[in-house]
């Protein structure tokens, strides 16, 4: 008798979540519900699974959904800064006993030549920028060499611009996927764009706007990493906001391979675990042939 597919609720909104959804479709044997917060008007969704959009109503609402939809596994593949959703997933998983896996891409690492100042939070970044004094000799300051106004490139996302709204001295360039609303810094220019970005384009942008300092969250991943190489090349400092911590007590993986592996393990009763993962079961065999 054919086994029922493993029903997976995939908390998405990231490239990893989309790639995991596609991988699970290729493997087969999974019924994936892909969940989005609904922040973006035209979200990129995997073509292969059911999509639901909008919050669950906190941990209790998520727990209720896990029960009513008979979810067998929960995967938190949200943005590394989506701390409320991650906390909610952990609470709901603990309350219902539904297995939870956290899929979190690695953070960025400073390289030789980088001038990063790590801060624990966005308010700490705003505080640092409020006190920031630009170097007058930076290679990107052509045309702005006599201007003492700090010129700041903010790539923290539109919902975080309000934290910089009280800063009157710096001039800000903010890049967002959608137009920001609410409180904004008084001296602000917004450009609407969505990655991936390349180093040549980022270097040109930093030069054109005579940027003195870049502010970014440690989102990790390749899509938006080019700005860091451009800042390094131009000798610009980077204020790097550290990630919130991941709820403890659940397995964490950093890529879709081990995440697929974990789900196959749940879908294959009678599997034999080893360092290599599941050794038996039709889903495991299918997965090996798909990825090899
Ligand atoms: P959040 O603050 O952790 O989430 C706020 C609420 O949104 C959650 O409590 C939940 O509502 C709902 N939610 C979040 N992700 C969801 C999902 N995948 N499916 C269903 N509901 C979801 O996260 P955020 O507001 O999305 O973003 C927080 C930070 O992450 C921001 O700094 C943002 O710039 C950054 N970020 C997020 C995304 C993304 O796709 N989420 C992408 C890029 C950057 P309920 O409590 O009602 O369940």
PDB file of C-alpha atoms in Angstrom, residues 42-246:
ATOM      1  CA  UNK A  42       4.893  39.979  -5.681  1.00  0.00           C
ATOM      2  CA  UNK A  43       6.629  37.254  -3.683  1.00  0.00           C
ATOM      3  CA  UNK A  44       8.866  34.683  -5.331  1.00  0.00           C
ATOM      4  CA  UNK A  45       7.182  31.380  -4.602  1.00  0.00           C
ATOM      5  CA  UNK A  46       8.171  27.849  -5.605  1.00  0.00           C
ATOM      6  CA  UNK A  47       5.850  26.650  -8.381  1.00  0.00           C
ATOM      7  CA  UNK A  48       5.604  23.183  -6.946  1.00  0.00           C
ATOM      8  CA  UNK A  49       3.709  23.529  -3.684  1.00  0.00           C
ATOM      9  CA  UNK A  50       0.669  25.012  -2.021  1.00  0.00           C
ATOM     10  CA  UNK A  51       1.242  28.535  -0.787  1.00  0.00           C
ATOM     11  CA  UNK A  52      -0.379  30.221   2.200  1.00  0.00           C
ATOM     12  CA  UNK A  53       0.189  33.873   3.048  1.00  0.00           C
ATOM     13  CA  UNK A  54      -0.082  35.810   6.319  1.00  0.00           C
ATOM     14  CA  UNK A  55       0.654  35.360  10.012  1.00  0.00           C
ATOM     15  CA  UNK A  56      -0.785  32.490  12.048  1.00  0.00           C
ATOM     16  CA  UNK A  57      -1.784  34.627  15.023  1.00  0.00           C
ATOM     17  CA  UNK A  58       1.207  33.866  17.231  1.00  0.00           C
ATOM     18  CA  UNK A  59       2.395  30.500  18.604  1.00  0.00           C
ATOM     19  CA  UNK A  60      -1.114  29.385  19.618  1.00  0.00           C
ATOM     20  CA  UNK A  61      -2.435  30.026  16.109  1.00  0.00           C
ATOM     21  CA  UNK A  62       0.484  28.166  14.573  1.00  0.00           C
ATOM     22  CA  UNK A  63      -0.007  25.227  16.961  1.00  0.00           C
ATOM     23  CA  UNK A  64      -3.662  25.110  15.978  1.00  0.00           C
ATOM     24  CA  UNK A  65      -2.696  25.087  12.295  1.00  0.00           C
ATOM     25  CA  UNK A  66      -0.197  22.277  12.853  1.00  0.00           C
ATOM     26  CA  UNK A  67      -2.932  20.188  14.441  1.00  0.00           C
ATOM     27  CA  UNK A  68      -5.800  21.009  12.094  1.00  0.00           C
ATOM     28  CA  UNK A  69      -3.678  20.560   8.951  1.00  0.00           C
ATOM     29  CA  UNK A  70      -2.158  17.347  10.388  1.00  0.00           C
ATOM     30  CA  UNK A  71       1.353  18.605   9.737  1.00  0.00           C
ATOM     31  CA  UNK A  72       4.078  15.974  10.210  1.00  0.00           C
ATOM     32  CA  UNK A  73       7.109  18.271  10.107  1.00  0.00           C
ATOM     33  CA  UNK A  74       7.796  21.980  10.484  1.00  0.00           C
ATOM     34  CA  UNK A  75      10.767  23.662   8.797  1.00  0.00           C
ATOM     35  CA  UNK A  76      11.746  27.177   9.815  1.00  0.00           C
ATOM     36  CA  UNK A  77      13.547  28.526   6.740  1.00  0.00           C
ATOM     37  CA  UNK A  78      12.690  32.166   7.425  1.00  0.00           C
ATOM     38  CA  UNK A  79      15.036  35.122   7.175  1.00  0.00           C
ATOM     39  CA  UNK A  80      17.801  35.064   9.842  1.00  0.00           C
ATOM     40  CA  UNK A  81      16.275  38.232  11.344  1.00  0.00           C
ATOM     41  CA  UNK A  82      12.697  36.937  11.470  1.00  0.00           C
ATOM     42  CA  UNK A  83      13.097  36.300  15.211  1.00  0.00           C
ATOM     43  CA  UNK A  84       9.419  36.429  16.154  1.00  0.00           C
ATOM     44  CA  UNK A  85       8.463  33.804  13.608  1.00  0.00           C
ATOM     45  CA  UNK A  86      11.323  31.546  14.705  1.00  0.00           C
ATOM     46  CA  UNK A  87      10.355  31.871  18.380  1.00  0.00           C
ATOM     47  CA  UNK A  88       6.746  31.153  17.494  1.00  0.00           C
ATOM     48  CA  UNK A  89       7.737  28.041  15.515  1.00  0.00           C
ATOM     49  CA  UNK A  90       9.777  26.722  18.458  1.00  0.00           C
ATOM     50  CA  UNK A  91       6.919  27.284  20.926  1.00  0.00           C
ATOM     51  CA  UNK A  92       4.319  25.697  18.650  1.00  0.00           C
ATOM     52  CA  UNK A  93       6.544  22.704  17.896  1.00  0.00           C
ATOM     53  CA  UNK A  94       7.163  22.117  21.586  1.00  0.00           C
ATOM     54  CA  UNK A  95       3.440  22.391  22.331  1.00  0.00           C
ATOM     55  CA  UNK A  96       2.327  19.980  19.603  1.00  0.00           C
ATOM     56  CA  UNK A  97       5.268  17.576  19.383  1.00  0.00           C
ATOM     57  CA  UNK A  98       5.625  18.267  15.654  1.00  0.00           C
ATOM     58  CA  UNK A  99       9.329  17.866  14.753  1.00  0.00           C
ATOM     59  CA  UNK A 100      10.966  21.212  13.931  1.00  0.00           C
ATOM     60  CA  UNK A 101      14.077  21.808  11.848  1.00  0.00           C
ATOM     61  CA  UNK A 102      15.703  25.231  11.551  1.00  0.00           C
ATOM     62  CA  UNK A 103      17.322  25.934   8.190  1.00  0.00           C
ATOM     63  CA  UNK A 104      19.555  28.992   8.563  1.00  0.00           C
ATOM     64  CA  UNK A 105      22.188  29.994   6.024  1.00  0.00           C
ATOM     65  CA  UNK A 106      25.609  30.865   7.485  1.00  0.00           C
ATOM     66  CA  UNK A 107      26.369  34.441   8.422  1.00  0.00           C
ATOM     67  CA  UNK A 108      29.004  36.475   6.593  1.00  0.00           C
ATOM     68  CA  UNK A 109      32.648  36.322   7.708  1.00  0.00           C
ATOM     69  CA  UNK A 110      35.035  39.266   7.535  1.00  0.00           C
ATOM     70  CA  UNK A 111      37.956  38.827   5.143  1.00  0.00           C
ATOM     71  CA  UNK A 112      41.390  40.442   5.076  1.00  0.00           C
ATOM     72  CA  UNK A 113      40.939  44.074   4.091  1.00  0.00           C
ATOM     73  CA  UNK A 114      37.463  44.372   5.639  1.00  0.00           C
ATOM     74  CA  UNK A 115      36.772  47.116   8.173  1.00  0.00           C
ATOM     75  CA  UNK A 116      33.693  45.819   9.978  1.00  0.00           C
ATOM     76  CA  UNK A 117      32.232  47.049  13.246  1.00  0.00           C
ATOM     77  CA  UNK A 118      29.897  44.400  14.622  1.00  0.00           C
ATOM     78  CA  UNK A 119      26.963  45.623  16.696  1.00  0.00           C
ATOM     79  CA  UNK A 120      24.405  43.520  18.592  1.00  0.00           C
ATOM     80  CA  UNK A 121      21.267  45.247  17.327  1.00  0.00           C
ATOM     81  CA  UNK A 122      19.838  47.833  14.938  1.00  0.00           C
ATOM     82  CA  UNK A 123      19.446  50.475  17.696  1.00  0.00           C
ATOM     83  CA  UNK A 124      23.175  49.981  18.406  1.00  0.00           C
ATOM     84  CA  UNK A 125      23.864  50.522  14.684  1.00  0.00           C
ATOM     85  CA  UNK A 126      21.813  53.736  14.714  1.00  0.00           C
ATOM     86  CA  UNK A 127      23.728  54.903  17.782  1.00  0.00           C
ATOM     87  CA  UNK A 128      27.065  54.257  16.048  1.00  0.00           C
ATOM     88  CA  UNK A 129      25.943  56.076  12.899  1.00  0.00           C
ATOM     89  CA  UNK A 130      24.798  59.050  14.988  1.00  0.00           C
ATOM     90  CA  UNK A 131      28.396  59.418  16.211  1.00  0.00           C
ATOM     91  CA  UNK A 132      30.081  58.497  12.924  1.00  0.00           C
ATOM     92  CA  UNK A 133      32.678  60.888  11.527  1.00  0.00           C
ATOM     93  CA  UNK A 134      33.603  60.213   7.869  1.00  0.00           C
ATOM     94  CA  UNK A 135      37.152  59.940   6.697  1.00  0.00           C
ATOM     95  CA  UNK A 136      37.729  62.811   4.249  1.00  0.00           C
ATOM     96  CA  UNK A 137      40.170  60.836   2.152  1.00  0.00           C
ATOM     97  CA  UNK A 138      38.123  57.771   1.198  1.00  0.00           C
ATOM     98  CA  UNK A 139      38.285  56.860  -2.492  1.00  0.00           C
ATOM     99  CA  UNK A 140      34.501  57.041  -2.792  1.00  0.00           C
ATOM    100  CA  UNK A 141      34.381  60.641  -1.520  1.00  0.00           C
ATOM    101  CA  UNK A 142      35.251  62.215  -4.844  1.00  0.00           C
ATOM    102  CA  UNK A 143      33.032  65.274  -5.134  1.00  0.00           C
ATOM    103  CA  UNK A 144      32.172  65.220  -1.420  1.00  0.00           C
ATOM    104  CA  UNK A 145      35.637  65.728   0.021  1.00  0.00           C
ATOM    105  CA  UNK A 146      34.733  69.038   1.720  1.00  0.00           C
ATOM    106  CA  UNK A 147      31.375  67.902   3.012  1.00  0.00           C
ATOM    107  CA  UNK A 148      31.467  66.681   6.645  1.00  0.00           C
ATOM    108  CA  UNK A 149      27.997  65.111   6.402  1.00  0.00           C
ATOM    109  CA  UNK A 150      28.240  61.327   6.853  1.00  0.00           C
ATOM    110  CA  UNK A 151      26.804  59.586   3.806  1.00  0.00           C
ATOM    111  CA  UNK A 152      25.342  56.259   4.822  1.00  0.00           C
ATOM    112  CA  UNK A 153      24.172  53.347   2.685  1.00  0.00           C
ATOM    113  CA  UNK A 154      21.421  51.510   4.597  1.00  0.00           C
ATOM    114  CA  UNK A 155      20.536  48.009   3.423  1.00  0.00           C
ATOM    115  CA  UNK A 156      18.676  46.888   6.524  1.00  0.00           C
ATOM    116  CA  UNK A 157      15.216  46.705   4.933  1.00  0.00           C
ATOM    117  CA  UNK A 158      12.330  49.127   4.836  1.00  0.00           C
ATOM    118  CA  UNK A 159      10.793  48.070   8.163  1.00  0.00           C
ATOM    119  CA  UNK A 160      13.976  49.073   9.986  1.00  0.00           C
ATOM    120  CA  UNK A 161      14.313  52.612   8.573  1.00  0.00           C
ATOM    121  CA  UNK A 162      12.223  54.025  11.444  1.00  0.00           C
ATOM    122  CA  UNK A 163      15.092  53.220  13.812  1.00  0.00           C
ATOM    123  CA  UNK A 164      17.193  55.813  11.970  1.00  0.00           C
ATOM    124  CA  UNK A 165      14.404  58.423  11.780  1.00  0.00           C
ATOM    125  CA  UNK A 166      15.769  60.447  14.701  1.00  0.00           C
ATOM    126  CA  UNK A 167      19.162  60.981  13.040  1.00  0.00           C
ATOM    127  CA  UNK A 168      19.283  64.465  11.503  1.00  0.00           C
ATOM    128  CA  UNK A 169      22.983  64.800  10.699  1.00  0.00           C
ATOM    129  CA  UNK A 170      23.694  61.930   8.230  1.00  0.00           C
ATOM    130  CA  UNK A 171      22.460  61.658   4.680  1.00  0.00           C
ATOM    131  CA  UNK A 172      21.014  58.211   3.944  1.00  0.00           C
ATOM    132  CA  UNK A 173      20.728  56.131   0.824  1.00  0.00           C
ATOM    133  CA  UNK A 174      18.351  53.232   1.536  1.00  0.00           C
ATOM    134  CA  UNK A 175      17.752  50.295  -0.772  1.00  0.00           C
ATOM    135  CA  UNK A 176      14.491  48.410  -0.299  1.00  0.00           C
ATOM    136  CA  UNK A 177      12.422  45.896  -2.243  1.00  0.00           C
ATOM    137  CA  UNK A 178       9.271  47.971  -1.695  1.00  0.00           C
ATOM    138  CA  UNK A 179       8.709  51.628  -0.810  1.00  0.00           C
ATOM    139  CA  UNK A 180       9.046  52.326   2.922  1.00  0.00           C
ATOM    140  CA  UNK A 181       6.240  53.812   5.000  1.00  0.00           C
ATOM    141  CA  UNK A 182       6.111  55.246   8.510  1.00  0.00           C
ATOM    142  CA  UNK A 183       8.824  57.293  10.212  1.00  0.00           C
ATOM    143  CA  UNK A 184      11.857  57.934   8.007  1.00  0.00           C
ATOM    144  CA  UNK A 185      15.165  59.776   8.407  1.00  0.00           C
ATOM    145  CA  UNK A 186      14.814  63.416   7.261  1.00  0.00           C
ATOM    146  CA  UNK A 187      17.709  63.258   4.784  1.00  0.00           C
ATOM    147  CA  UNK A 188      16.916  60.151   2.809  1.00  0.00           C
ATOM    148  CA  UNK A 189      16.983  58.881  -0.729  1.00  0.00           C
ATOM    149  CA  UNK A 190      15.333  55.526  -1.437  1.00  0.00           C
ATOM    150  CA  UNK A 191      16.133  53.223  -4.315  1.00  0.00           C
ATOM    151  CA  UNK A 192      13.867  50.265  -4.981  1.00  0.00           C
ATOM    152  CA  UNK A 193      15.711  47.167  -6.082  1.00  0.00           C
ATOM    153  CA  UNK A 194      15.943  43.474  -5.370  1.00  0.00           C
ATOM    154  CA  UNK A 195      19.080  41.283  -5.624  1.00  0.00           C
ATOM    155  CA  UNK A 196      21.112  39.595  -6.777  1.00  0.00           C
ATOM    156  CA  UNK A 197      23.655  42.407  -7.028  1.00  0.00           C
ATOM    157  CA  UNK A 198      27.195  42.259  -8.440  1.00  0.00           C
ATOM    158  CA  UNK A 199      30.424  43.857  -7.259  1.00  0.00           C
ATOM    159  CA  UNK A 200      30.792  46.208 -10.252  1.00  0.00           C
ATOM    160  CA  UNK A 201      27.265  47.567  -9.784  1.00  0.00           C
ATOM    161  CA  UNK A 202      27.675  47.941  -6.024  1.00  0.00           C
ATOM    162  CA  UNK A 203      31.028  49.714  -6.418  1.00  0.00           C
ATOM    163  CA  UNK A 204      29.517  52.131  -8.927  1.00  0.00           C
ATOM    164  CA  UNK A 205      26.586  52.809  -6.565  1.00  0.00           C
ATOM    165  CA  UNK A 206      28.856  53.500  -3.592  1.00  0.00           C
ATOM    166  CA  UNK A 207      31.021  55.821  -5.673  1.00  0.00           C
ATOM    167  CA  UNK A 208      28.115  57.655  -7.328  1.00  0.00           C
ATOM    168  CA  UNK A 209      26.596  58.502  -3.960  1.00  0.00           C
ATOM    169  CA  UNK A 210      29.972  59.177  -2.295  1.00  0.00           C
ATOM    170  CA  UNK A 211      29.093  56.727   0.481  1.00  0.00           C
ATOM    171  CA  UNK A 212      31.202  56.816   3.671  1.00  0.00           C
ATOM    172  CA  UNK A 213      29.790  53.828   5.524  1.00  0.00           C
ATOM    173  CA  UNK A 214      27.570  50.821   4.843  1.00  0.00           C
ATOM    174  CA  UNK A 215      25.040  49.506   7.366  1.00  0.00           C
ATOM    175  CA  UNK A 216      23.799  45.962   6.910  1.00  0.00           C
ATOM    176  CA  UNK A 217      22.301  43.099   8.847  1.00  0.00           C
ATOM    177  CA  UNK A 218      24.312  39.852   8.819  1.00  0.00           C
ATOM    178  CA  UNK A 219      21.837  38.195   6.495  1.00  0.00           C
ATOM    179  CA  UNK A 220      24.440  35.932   4.874  1.00  0.00           C
ATOM    180  CA  UNK A 221      24.091  34.356   1.438  1.00  0.00           C
ATOM    181  CA  UNK A 222      25.366  35.301  -1.997  1.00  0.00           C
ATOM    182  CA  UNK A 223      22.431  37.389  -3.254  1.00  0.00           C
ATOM    183  CA  UNK A 224      23.429  40.573  -1.418  1.00  0.00           C
ATOM    184  CA  UNK A 225      27.078  39.898  -0.533  1.00  0.00           C
ATOM    185  CA  UNK A 226      28.560  41.964  -3.374  1.00  0.00           C
ATOM    186  CA  UNK A 227      28.186  45.197  -1.379  1.00  0.00           C
ATOM    187  CA  UNK A 228      30.694  43.816   1.144  1.00  0.00           C
ATOM    188  CA  UNK A 229      33.305  43.175  -1.551  1.00  0.00           C
ATOM    189  CA  UNK A 230      32.645  46.655  -2.990  1.00  0.00           C
ATOM    190  CA  UNK A 231      33.070  48.259   0.455  1.00  0.00           C
ATOM    191  CA  UNK A 232      36.313  46.310   0.958  1.00  0.00           C
ATOM    192  CA  UNK A 233      37.638  47.431  -2.434  1.00  0.00           C
ATOM    193  CA  UNK A 234      36.836  51.070  -1.624  1.00  0.00           C
ATOM    194  CA  UNK A 235      38.191  50.863   1.930  1.00  0.00           C
ATOM    195  CA  UNK A 236      34.809  51.731   3.441  1.00  0.00           C
ATOM    196  CA  UNK A 237      33.759  50.724   6.958  1.00  0.00           C
ATOM    197  CA  UNK A 238      30.776  48.416   7.399  1.00  0.00           C
ATOM    198  CA  UNK A 239      28.459  48.391  10.404  1.00  0.00           C
ATOM    199  CA  UNK A 240      27.384  44.743  10.638  1.00  0.00           C
ATOM    200  CA  UNK A 241      24.335  43.978  12.773  1.00  0.00           C
ATOM    201  CA  UNK A 242      24.597  40.578  14.462  1.00  0.00           C
ATOM    202  CA  UNK A 243      21.808  38.039  14.096  1.00  0.00           C
ATOM    203  CA  UNK A 244      19.297  37.312  16.808  1.00  0.00           C
ATOM    204  CA  UNK A 245      19.890  33.920  18.423  1.00  0.00           C
ATOM    205  CA  UNK A 246      18.112  30.794  17.208  1.00  0.00           C
TER     206      UNK A 246
END
